[in-house]
Short mmCIF file of C-alpha atoms and ligand atoms in Angstrom, two decimals:
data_model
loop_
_atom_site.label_atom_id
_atom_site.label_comp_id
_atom_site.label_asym_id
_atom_site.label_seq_id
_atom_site.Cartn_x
_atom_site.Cartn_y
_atom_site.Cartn_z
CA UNK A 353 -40.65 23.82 35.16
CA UNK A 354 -39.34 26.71 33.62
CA UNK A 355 -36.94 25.28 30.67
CA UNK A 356 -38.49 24.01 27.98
CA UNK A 357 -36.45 20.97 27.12
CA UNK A 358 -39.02 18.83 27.76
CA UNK A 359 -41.79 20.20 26.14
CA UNK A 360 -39.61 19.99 22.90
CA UNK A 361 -38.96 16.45 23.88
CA UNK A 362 -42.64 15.30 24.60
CA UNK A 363 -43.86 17.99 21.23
CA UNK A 364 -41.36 15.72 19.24
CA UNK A 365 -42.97 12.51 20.85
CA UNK A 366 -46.70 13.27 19.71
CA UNK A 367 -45.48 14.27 16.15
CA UNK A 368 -43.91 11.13 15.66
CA UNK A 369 -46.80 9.27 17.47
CA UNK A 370 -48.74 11.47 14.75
CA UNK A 371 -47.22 10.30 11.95
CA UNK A 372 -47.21 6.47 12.97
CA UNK A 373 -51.09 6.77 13.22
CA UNK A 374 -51.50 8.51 10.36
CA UNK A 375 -49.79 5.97 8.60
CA UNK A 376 -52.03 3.18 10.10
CA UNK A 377 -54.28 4.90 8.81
CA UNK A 378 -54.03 4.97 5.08
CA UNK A 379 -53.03 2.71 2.54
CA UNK A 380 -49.66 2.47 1.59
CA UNK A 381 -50.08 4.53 -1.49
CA UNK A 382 -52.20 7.19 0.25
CA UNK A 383 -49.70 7.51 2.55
CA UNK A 384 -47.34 8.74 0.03
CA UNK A 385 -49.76 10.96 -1.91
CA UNK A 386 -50.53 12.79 1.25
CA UNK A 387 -46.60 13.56 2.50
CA UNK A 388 -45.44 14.00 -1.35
CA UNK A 389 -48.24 17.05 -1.15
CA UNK A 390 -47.46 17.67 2.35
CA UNK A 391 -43.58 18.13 0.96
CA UNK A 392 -44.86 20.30 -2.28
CA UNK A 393 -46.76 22.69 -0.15
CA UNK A 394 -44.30 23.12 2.95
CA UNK A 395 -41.35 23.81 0.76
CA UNK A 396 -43.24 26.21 -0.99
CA UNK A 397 -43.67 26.72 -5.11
CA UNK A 398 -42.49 30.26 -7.27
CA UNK A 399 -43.50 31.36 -10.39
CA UNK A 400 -41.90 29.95 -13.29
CA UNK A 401 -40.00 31.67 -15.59
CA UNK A 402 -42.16 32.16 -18.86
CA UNK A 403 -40.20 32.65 -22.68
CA UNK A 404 -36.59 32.52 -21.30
CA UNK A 405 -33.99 30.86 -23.44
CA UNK A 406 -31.14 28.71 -22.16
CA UNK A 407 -27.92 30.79 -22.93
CA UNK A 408 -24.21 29.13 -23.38
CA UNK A 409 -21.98 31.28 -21.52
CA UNK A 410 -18.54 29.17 -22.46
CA UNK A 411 -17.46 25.55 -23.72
CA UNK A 412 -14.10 24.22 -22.65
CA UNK A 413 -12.76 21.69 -23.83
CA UNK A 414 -11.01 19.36 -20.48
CA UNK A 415 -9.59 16.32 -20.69
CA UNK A 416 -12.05 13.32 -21.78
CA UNK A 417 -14.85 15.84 -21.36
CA UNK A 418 -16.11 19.09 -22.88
CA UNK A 419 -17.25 21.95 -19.96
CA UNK A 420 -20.14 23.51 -20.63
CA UNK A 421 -21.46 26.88 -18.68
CA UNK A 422 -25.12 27.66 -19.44
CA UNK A 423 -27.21 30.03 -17.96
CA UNK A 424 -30.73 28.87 -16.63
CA UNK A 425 -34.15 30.66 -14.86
CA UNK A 426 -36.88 28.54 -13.11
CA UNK A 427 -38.43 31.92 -11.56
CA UNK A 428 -38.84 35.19 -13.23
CA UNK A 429 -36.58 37.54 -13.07
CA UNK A 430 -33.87 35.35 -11.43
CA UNK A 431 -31.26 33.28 -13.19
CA UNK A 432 -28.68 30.92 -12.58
CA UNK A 433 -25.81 29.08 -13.98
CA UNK A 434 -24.63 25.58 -14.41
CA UNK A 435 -21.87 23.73 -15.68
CA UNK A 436 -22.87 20.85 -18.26
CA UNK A 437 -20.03 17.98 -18.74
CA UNK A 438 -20.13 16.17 -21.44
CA UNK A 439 -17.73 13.03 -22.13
CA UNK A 440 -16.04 12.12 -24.69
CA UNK A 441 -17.94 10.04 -27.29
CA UNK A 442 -21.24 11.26 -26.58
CA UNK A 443 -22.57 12.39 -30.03
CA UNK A 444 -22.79 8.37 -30.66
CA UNK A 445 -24.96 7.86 -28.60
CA UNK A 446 -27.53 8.80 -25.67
CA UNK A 447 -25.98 8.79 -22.21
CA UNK A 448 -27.17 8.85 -18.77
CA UNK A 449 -27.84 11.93 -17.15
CA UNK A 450 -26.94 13.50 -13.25
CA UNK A 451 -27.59 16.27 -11.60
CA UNK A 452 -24.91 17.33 -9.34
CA UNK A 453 -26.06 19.25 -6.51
CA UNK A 454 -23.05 21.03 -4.03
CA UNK A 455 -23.48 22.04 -0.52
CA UNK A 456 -22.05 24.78 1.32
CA UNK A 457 -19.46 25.81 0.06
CA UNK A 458 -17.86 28.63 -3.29
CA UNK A 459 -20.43 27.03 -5.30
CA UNK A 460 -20.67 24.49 -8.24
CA UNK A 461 -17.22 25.40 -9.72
CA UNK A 462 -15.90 23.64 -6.15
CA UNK A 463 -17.36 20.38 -7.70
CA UNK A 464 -15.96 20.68 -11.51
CA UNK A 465 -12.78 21.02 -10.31
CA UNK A 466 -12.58 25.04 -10.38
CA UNK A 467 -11.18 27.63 -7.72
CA UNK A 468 -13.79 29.98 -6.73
CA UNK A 469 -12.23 33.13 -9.44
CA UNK A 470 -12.80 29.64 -12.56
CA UNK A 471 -9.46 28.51 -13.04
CA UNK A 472 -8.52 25.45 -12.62
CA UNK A 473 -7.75 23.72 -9.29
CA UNK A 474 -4.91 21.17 -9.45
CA UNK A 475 -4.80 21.02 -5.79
CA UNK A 476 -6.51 18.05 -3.59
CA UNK A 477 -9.69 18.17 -3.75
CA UNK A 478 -11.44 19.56 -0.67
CA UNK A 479 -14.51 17.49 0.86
CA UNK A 480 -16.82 18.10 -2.44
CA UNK A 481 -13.88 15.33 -4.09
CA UNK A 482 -14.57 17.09 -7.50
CA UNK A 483 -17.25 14.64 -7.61
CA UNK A 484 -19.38 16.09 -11.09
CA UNK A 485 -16.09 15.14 -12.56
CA UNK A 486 -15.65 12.10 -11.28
CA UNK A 487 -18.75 11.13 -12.87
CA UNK A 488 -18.52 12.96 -16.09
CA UNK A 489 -15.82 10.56 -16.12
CA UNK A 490 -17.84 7.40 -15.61
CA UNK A 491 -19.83 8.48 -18.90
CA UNK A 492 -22.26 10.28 -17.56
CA UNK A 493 -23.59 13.74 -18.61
CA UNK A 494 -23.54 15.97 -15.32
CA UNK A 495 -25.06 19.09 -14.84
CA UNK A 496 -23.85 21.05 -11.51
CA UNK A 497 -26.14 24.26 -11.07
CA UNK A 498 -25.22 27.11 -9.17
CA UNK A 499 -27.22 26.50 -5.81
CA UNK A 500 -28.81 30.05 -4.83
CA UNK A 501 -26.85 31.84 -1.56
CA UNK A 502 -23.34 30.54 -2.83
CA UNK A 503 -20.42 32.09 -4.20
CA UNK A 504 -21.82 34.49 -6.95
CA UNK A 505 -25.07 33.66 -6.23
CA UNK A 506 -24.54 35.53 -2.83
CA UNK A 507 -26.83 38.57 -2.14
CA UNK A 508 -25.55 42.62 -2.13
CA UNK A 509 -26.36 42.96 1.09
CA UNK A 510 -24.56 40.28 2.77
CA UNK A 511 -21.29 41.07 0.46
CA UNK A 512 -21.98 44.47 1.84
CA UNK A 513 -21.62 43.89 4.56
CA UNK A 514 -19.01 41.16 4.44
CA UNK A 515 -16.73 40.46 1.10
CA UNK A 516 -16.30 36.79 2.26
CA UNK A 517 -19.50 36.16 3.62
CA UNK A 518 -19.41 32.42 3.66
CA UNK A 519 -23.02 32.11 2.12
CA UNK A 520 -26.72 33.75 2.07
CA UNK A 521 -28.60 31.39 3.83
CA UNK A 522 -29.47 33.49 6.66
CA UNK A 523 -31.22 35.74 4.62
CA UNK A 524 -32.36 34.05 2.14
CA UNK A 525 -34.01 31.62 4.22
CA UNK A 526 -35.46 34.13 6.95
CA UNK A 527 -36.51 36.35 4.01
CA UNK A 528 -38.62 33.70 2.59
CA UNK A 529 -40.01 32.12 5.27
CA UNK A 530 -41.80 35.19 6.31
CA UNK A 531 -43.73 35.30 2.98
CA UNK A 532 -44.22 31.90 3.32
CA UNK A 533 -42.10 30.26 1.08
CA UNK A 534 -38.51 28.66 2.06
CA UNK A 535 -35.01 28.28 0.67
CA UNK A 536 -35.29 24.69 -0.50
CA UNK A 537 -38.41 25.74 -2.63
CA UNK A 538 -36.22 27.80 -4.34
CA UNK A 539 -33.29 25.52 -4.46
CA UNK A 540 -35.27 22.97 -5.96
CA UNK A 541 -37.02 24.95 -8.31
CA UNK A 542 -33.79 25.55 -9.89
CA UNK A 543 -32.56 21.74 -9.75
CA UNK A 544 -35.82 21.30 -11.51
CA UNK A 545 -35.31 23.63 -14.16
CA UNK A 546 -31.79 22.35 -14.87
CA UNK A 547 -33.17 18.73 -14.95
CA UNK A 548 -35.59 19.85 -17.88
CA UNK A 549 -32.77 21.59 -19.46
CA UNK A 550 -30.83 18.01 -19.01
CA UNK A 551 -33.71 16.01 -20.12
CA UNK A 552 -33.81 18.25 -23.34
CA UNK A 553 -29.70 17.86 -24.24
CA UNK A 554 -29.40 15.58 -27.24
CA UNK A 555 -26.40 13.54 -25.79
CA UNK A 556 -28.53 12.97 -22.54
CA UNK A 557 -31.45 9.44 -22.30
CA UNK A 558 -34.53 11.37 -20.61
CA UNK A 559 -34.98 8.27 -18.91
CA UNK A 560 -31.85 7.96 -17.66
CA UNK A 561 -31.13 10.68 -15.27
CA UNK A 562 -29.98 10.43 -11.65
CA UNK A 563 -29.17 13.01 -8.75
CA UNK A 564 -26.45 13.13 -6.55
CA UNK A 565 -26.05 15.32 -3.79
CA UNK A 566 -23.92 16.03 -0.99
CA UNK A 567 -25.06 17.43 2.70
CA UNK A 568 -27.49 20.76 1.98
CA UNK A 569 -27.01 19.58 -1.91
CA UNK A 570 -28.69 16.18 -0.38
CA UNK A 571 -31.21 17.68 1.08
CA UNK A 572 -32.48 19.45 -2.50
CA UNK A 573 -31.64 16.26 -4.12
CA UNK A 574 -33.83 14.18 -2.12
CA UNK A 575 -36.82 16.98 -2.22
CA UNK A 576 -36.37 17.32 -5.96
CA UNK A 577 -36.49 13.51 -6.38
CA UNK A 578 -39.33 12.90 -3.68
CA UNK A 579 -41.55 15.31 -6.30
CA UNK A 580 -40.43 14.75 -9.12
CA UNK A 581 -40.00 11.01 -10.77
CA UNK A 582 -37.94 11.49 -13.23
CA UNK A 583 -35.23 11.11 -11.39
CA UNK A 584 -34.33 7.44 -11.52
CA UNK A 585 -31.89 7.13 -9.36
CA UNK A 586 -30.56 9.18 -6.03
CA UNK A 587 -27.11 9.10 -4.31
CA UNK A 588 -27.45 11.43 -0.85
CA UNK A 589 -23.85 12.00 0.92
CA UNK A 590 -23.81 13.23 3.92
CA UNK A 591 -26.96 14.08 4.83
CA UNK A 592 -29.48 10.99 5.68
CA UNK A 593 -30.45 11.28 8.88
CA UNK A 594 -33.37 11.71 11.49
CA UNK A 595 -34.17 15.24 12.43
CA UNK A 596 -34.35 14.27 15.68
CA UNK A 597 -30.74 13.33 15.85
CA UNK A 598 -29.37 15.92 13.27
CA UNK A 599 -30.64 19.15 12.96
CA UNK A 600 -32.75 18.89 16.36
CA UNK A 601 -29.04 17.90 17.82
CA UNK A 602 -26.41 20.12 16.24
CA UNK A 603 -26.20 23.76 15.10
CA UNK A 604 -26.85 23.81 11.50
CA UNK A 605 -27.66 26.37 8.59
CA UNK A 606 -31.16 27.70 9.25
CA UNK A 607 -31.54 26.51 5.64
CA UNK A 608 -32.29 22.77 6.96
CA UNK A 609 -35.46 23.90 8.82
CA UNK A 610 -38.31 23.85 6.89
CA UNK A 611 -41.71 25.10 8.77
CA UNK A 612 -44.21 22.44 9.66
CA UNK A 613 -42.72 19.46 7.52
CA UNK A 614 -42.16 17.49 10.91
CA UNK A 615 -45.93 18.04 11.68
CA UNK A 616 -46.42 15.04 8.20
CA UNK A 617 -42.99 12.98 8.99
CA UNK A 618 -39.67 12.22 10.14
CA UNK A 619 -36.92 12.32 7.32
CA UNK A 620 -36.44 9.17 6.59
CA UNK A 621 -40.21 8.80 6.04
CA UNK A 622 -39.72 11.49 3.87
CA UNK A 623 -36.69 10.39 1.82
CA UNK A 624 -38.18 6.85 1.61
CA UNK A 625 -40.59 9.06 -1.13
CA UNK A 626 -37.70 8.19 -3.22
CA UNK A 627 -38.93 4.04 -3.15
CA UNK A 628 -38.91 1.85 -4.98
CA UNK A 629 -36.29 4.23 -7.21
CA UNK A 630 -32.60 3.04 -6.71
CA UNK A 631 -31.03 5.28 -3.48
CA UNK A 632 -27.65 5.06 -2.01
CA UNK A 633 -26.73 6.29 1.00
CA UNK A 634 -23.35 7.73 2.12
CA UNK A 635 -22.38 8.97 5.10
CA UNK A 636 -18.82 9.40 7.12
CA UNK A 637 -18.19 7.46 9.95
CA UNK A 638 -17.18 10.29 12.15
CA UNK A 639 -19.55 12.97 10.34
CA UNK A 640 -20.03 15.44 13.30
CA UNK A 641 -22.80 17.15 12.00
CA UNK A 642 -25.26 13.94 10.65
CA UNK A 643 -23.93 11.68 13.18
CA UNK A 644 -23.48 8.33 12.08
CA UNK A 645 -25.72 6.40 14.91
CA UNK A 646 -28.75 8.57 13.29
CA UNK A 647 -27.79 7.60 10.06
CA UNK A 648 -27.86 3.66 10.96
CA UNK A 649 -31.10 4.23 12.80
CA UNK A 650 -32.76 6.03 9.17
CA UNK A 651 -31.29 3.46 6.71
CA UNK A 652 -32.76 0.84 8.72
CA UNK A 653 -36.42 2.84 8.42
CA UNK A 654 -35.47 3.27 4.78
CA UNK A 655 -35.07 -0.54 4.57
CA UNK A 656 -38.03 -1.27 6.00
CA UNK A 657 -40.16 1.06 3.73
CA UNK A 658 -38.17 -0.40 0.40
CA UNK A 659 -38.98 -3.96 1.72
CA UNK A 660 -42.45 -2.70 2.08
CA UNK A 661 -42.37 -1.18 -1.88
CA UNK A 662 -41.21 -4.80 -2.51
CA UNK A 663 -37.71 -3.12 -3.31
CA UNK A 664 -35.42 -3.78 -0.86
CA UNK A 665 -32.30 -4.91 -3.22
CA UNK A 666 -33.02 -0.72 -4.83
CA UNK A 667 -31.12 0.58 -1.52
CA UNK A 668 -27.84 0.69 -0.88
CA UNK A 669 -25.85 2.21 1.68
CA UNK A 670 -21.83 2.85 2.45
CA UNK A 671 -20.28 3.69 5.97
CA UNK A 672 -16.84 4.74 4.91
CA UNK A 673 -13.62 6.10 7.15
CA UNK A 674 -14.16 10.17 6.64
CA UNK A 675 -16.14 13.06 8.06
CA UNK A 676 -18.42 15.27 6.63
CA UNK A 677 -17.86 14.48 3.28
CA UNK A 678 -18.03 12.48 0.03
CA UNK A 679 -16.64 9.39 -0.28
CA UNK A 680 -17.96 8.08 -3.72
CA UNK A 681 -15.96 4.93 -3.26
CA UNK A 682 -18.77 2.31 -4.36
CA UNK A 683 -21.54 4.84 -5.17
CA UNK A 684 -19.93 6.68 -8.49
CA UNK A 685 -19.41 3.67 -10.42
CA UNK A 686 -23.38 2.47 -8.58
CA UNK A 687 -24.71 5.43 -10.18
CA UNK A 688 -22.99 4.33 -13.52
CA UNK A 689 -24.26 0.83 -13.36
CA UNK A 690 -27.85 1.84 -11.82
CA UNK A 691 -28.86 4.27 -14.78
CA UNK A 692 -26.86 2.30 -17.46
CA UNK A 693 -29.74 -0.46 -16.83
CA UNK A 694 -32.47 1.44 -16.74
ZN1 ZN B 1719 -27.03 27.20 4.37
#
């Protein structure tokens, strides 16, 4: 035998076999202690940013909402914006909070309804839907950070080389990895600095903030909820899946392959972290790239783990007619409804 395919198959056999004894193992709660550390430490941690002061870089004034563009830094000597929309009405009182995290793409302006250059685009909406302002409009105060490897947030050396240079993944990710950290460490570092800067707006209820993310946005969302529970409430768009029958199936961005983390669990072992939290899942029926039959197959594992948490009425789930995109067509206003009981 001198192709490999099924040593990756029967490799990807014993790891799950792995996991389920591993889980048979422990209790319940165990269980999750172990794989939210597991997460923590594969992922990777960075120094945080000590003294720095949240600067406002512009307010605009939209309609129903004010724009806000502040500047952030979870790690030193790196810094990052975010826009901050805040509706109408919300000195009177505290709101519900989201974080709005984008996926591949020009960046977060793509998701407040911005052209790349931060005018405005009246145009349709691409397959981000504008979705921070669709819930800015629901009453809820967003904040979409500028996920690291996009749009500005692209490195010298790949505009260099390339002035459209879709993104810096490749070397972000490679770069890290070899000093043993990874890309989504440092993605959700930053979602976790712009939740504290959330937590900490007057207009925002700490204990009302939700995330909502959308394919590689999803996958920092669900990380950055997994280890962090303030975050009450998680809406992942394209993007639930097994790894078996996503990543492991089609290309995608080597910023999706985090080393060792199937050695501890399958995704939706690792998503179900989330539990007993609220989650809804979105996905396209004809997504090409998280194929829907995977999707089925890890909302039915993350029903039986909510059902285990005693939870099973927290998760929610929408097949809609699209492809790799949002949809938002019942989760925006579930979102709304989710953290306005909290
Ligand atoms: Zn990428």
């Amino acid at each position: 035998m001198w192709k490999a395919d099924q040593l990756l198959n029967r490799l990807y056999e014993e790891a799950v076999e792995a996991h389920r004894a591993a889980a048979e193992a422990e209790s319940r709660e165990g269980r999750r202690q172990q794989l939210k550390s597991a997460l923590a430490s594969a992922v990777g941690s960075f120094e945080p940013s000590l003294g720095y002061e949240p600067v406002v870089l512009e307010r605009v004034q939209c309609d129903g909402y004010m724009r806000e563009r502040v500047e952030l830094s979870a790690t030193s000597g790196l810094s990052f914006a975010a826009y901050v929309l805040i509706p109408e009405g919300a000195k009177s009182q505290q709101l519900p909070g989201v974080l709005a995290v984008h996926g591949h793409g020009y960046g977060s302006r793509e998701i407040v309804g911005l052209l790349p250059d931060g005018t405005e685009d009246h145009g349709k909406p691409n397959i981000h839907q504008h979705f921070a302002v669709q819930l800015v409009k629901r009453g809820m105060v967003v904040i979409a950070p500028d996920v690291v490897g996009f749009g500005e947030r692209r490195l010298d050396a790949d505009l260099q080389e390339n002035p459209d240079a879709p993104s810096s993944c490749y070397r972000l990710s490679t770069q890290l990895m070899m000093l043993g950290k990874t890309l989504t460490g440092l993605r959700t570092a930053e979602v976790l600095e712009a939740l504290n800067y959330l937590a900490d707006r007057p207009e925002v209820d700490a204990a009302r903030i939700g995330a909502m993310g959308f394919s590689g946005g999803a996958l920092i969302s669900y990380v950055a909820a997994a280890l962090d529970e303030r975050i009450k409430a998680v809406v992942l768009t394209g993007f639930t899946n097994t790894f078996k029958e996503s990543i492991f199936a089609v290309h995608h961005c080597i910023d999706n392959y985090t080393p060792g983390l199937l050695a501890h669990a399958e995704l939706p072992e690792l998503i179900g972290l989330i539990a007993p939290r609220p989650l809804f899942l979105e996905s396209g029926q004809n997504d090409p790239i998280f194929p829907v039959e995977g999707f089925k197959k890890a909302a039915a594992e993350l029903q039986a783990i909510y059902e285990r948490e005693g939870a099973s009425g927290q998760l929610q789930c929408d097949i809609f007619p699209g492809v790799h995109e949002i949809s938002g067509r019942v989760s925006y206003n579930w979102l709304r409804q989710t953290l306005s009981m909290e």
